[in-house]
Amino acid sequence: ASAIAAHLANTRSLEDGVRKGKLFVFEELQQIRGTMK
């Protein structure tokens, strides 16, 4: 969680941080689904 917080703190804007955060979560979910198959 701290790594994510640091990543978001380094973004240029909150909107950009949220966008990257959603993309990060989406990619994590895709990887989890891939390992479950």
Short mmCIF file of N, CA and C in Angstrom, two decimals:
data_model
loop_
_atom_site.label_atom_id
_atom_site.label_comp_id
_atom_site.label_asym_id
_atom_site.label_seq_id
_atom_site.Cartn_x
_atom_site.Cartn_y
_atom_site.Cartn_z
N ALA A 1 0.84 -1.21 0.00
CA ALA A 1 0.00 0.00 0.00
C ALA A 1 0.87 1.25 0.00
N SER A 2 1.96 1.20 0.74
CA SER A 2 2.85 2.37 0.81
C SER A 2 3.47 2.66 -0.55
N ALA A 3 3.74 1.61 -1.31
CA ALA A 3 4.33 1.80 -2.64
C ALA A 3 3.34 2.51 -3.55
N ILE A 4 2.07 2.14 -3.43
CA ILE A 4 1.03 2.78 -4.25
C ILE A 4 0.88 4.24 -3.84
N ALA A 5 0.91 4.51 -2.54
CA ALA A 5 0.78 5.88 -2.05
C ALA A 5 1.92 6.74 -2.56
N ALA A 6 3.12 6.19 -2.55
CA ALA A 6 4.29 6.93 -3.03
C ALA A 6 4.16 7.18 -4.53
N HIS A 7 3.64 6.20 -5.24
CA HIS A 7 3.46 6.34 -6.69
C HIS A 7 2.46 7.46 -6.98
N LEU A 8 1.35 7.46 -6.26
CA LEU A 8 0.32 8.48 -6.47
C LEU A 8 0.84 9.86 -6.10
N ALA A 9 1.70 9.92 -5.09
CA ALA A 9 2.24 11.21 -4.65
C ALA A 9 3.17 11.79 -5.70
N ASN A 10 3.73 10.94 -6.53
CA ASN A 10 4.68 11.40 -7.55
C ASN A 10 3.99 11.80 -8.85
N THR A 11 2.70 11.59 -8.97
CA THR A 11 2.00 11.95 -10.20
C THR A 11 1.82 13.46 -10.28
N ARG A 12 1.69 13.95 -11.49
CA ARG A 12 1.59 15.40 -11.68
C ARG A 12 0.24 15.95 -11.21
N SER A 13 -0.80 15.16 -11.30
CA SER A 13 -2.11 15.63 -10.87
C SER A 13 -2.91 14.50 -10.26
N LEU A 14 -3.91 14.84 -9.49
CA LEU A 14 -4.74 13.82 -8.84
C LEU A 14 -5.47 12.99 -9.90
N GLU A 15 -5.96 13.67 -10.93
CA GLU A 15 -6.69 12.96 -11.99
C GLU A 15 -5.79 11.93 -12.65
N ASP A 16 -4.54 12.32 -12.92
CA ASP A 16 -3.60 11.40 -13.55
C ASP A 16 -3.31 10.24 -12.60
N GLY A 17 -3.22 10.54 -11.30
CA GLY A 17 -2.97 9.50 -10.31
C GLY A 17 -4.11 8.50 -10.26
N VAL A 18 -5.34 9.01 -10.30
CA VAL A 18 -6.50 8.13 -10.26
C VAL A 18 -6.54 7.25 -11.50
N ARG A 19 -6.23 7.86 -12.66
CA ARG A 19 -6.24 7.11 -13.91
C ARG A 19 -5.21 5.98 -13.86
N LYS A 20 -4.01 6.29 -13.39
CA LYS A 20 -2.96 5.27 -13.29
C LYS A 20 -3.33 4.23 -12.24
N GLY A 21 -3.97 4.68 -11.17
CA GLY A 21 -4.37 3.75 -10.11
C GLY A 21 -5.37 2.74 -10.64
N LYS A 22 -6.35 3.21 -11.41
CA LYS A 22 -7.36 2.31 -11.98
C LYS A 22 -6.70 1.34 -12.95
N LEU A 23 -5.77 1.83 -13.76
CA LEU A 23 -5.08 0.98 -14.73
C LEU A 23 -4.26 -0.07 -14.00
N PHE A 24 -3.60 0.34 -12.90
CA PHE A 24 -2.79 -0.58 -12.12
C PHE A 24 -3.66 -1.69 -11.54
N VAL A 25 -4.79 -1.33 -10.98
CA VAL A 25 -5.71 -2.32 -10.39
C VAL A 25 -6.24 -3.24 -11.47
N PHE A 26 -6.58 -2.67 -12.64
CA PHE A 26 -7.11 -3.47 -13.74
C PHE A 26 -6.08 -4.51 -14.18
N GLU A 27 -4.82 -4.10 -14.31
CA GLU A 27 -3.77 -5.02 -14.73
C GLU A 27 -3.56 -6.11 -13.68
N GLU A 28 -3.64 -5.74 -12.41
CA GLU A 28 -3.49 -6.73 -11.34
C GLU A 28 -4.60 -7.77 -11.42
N LEU A 29 -5.83 -7.31 -11.66
CA LEU A 29 -6.96 -8.23 -11.76
C LEU A 29 -6.79 -9.16 -12.96
N GLN A 30 -6.29 -8.61 -14.07
CA GLN A 30 -6.08 -9.43 -15.27
C GLN A 30 -5.04 -10.52 -15.00
N GLN A 31 -4.00 -10.19 -14.25
CA GLN A 31 -2.96 -11.16 -13.93
C GLN A 31 -3.52 -12.24 -13.02
N ILE A 32 -4.35 -11.86 -12.06
CA ILE A 32 -4.95 -12.83 -11.14
C ILE A 32 -5.85 -13.78 -11.92
N ARG A 33 -6.65 -13.26 -12.82
CA ARG A 33 -7.53 -14.10 -13.63
C ARG A 33 -6.70 -15.05 -14.49
N GLY A 34 -5.58 -14.56 -15.00
CA GLY A 34 -4.73 -15.38 -15.85
C GLY A 34 -4.15 -16.56 -15.09
N THR A 35 -3.79 -16.34 -13.83
CA THR A 35 -3.20 -17.42 -13.04
C THR A 35 -4.26 -18.40 -12.56
N MET A 36 -5.51 -17.97 -12.50
CA MET A 36 -6.58 -18.83 -12.02
C MET A 36 -7.03 -19.82 -13.10
N LYS A 37 -6.84 -19.46 -14.37
CA LYS A 37 -7.29 -20.34 -15.46
C LYS A 37 -6.45 -21.61 -15.53
#
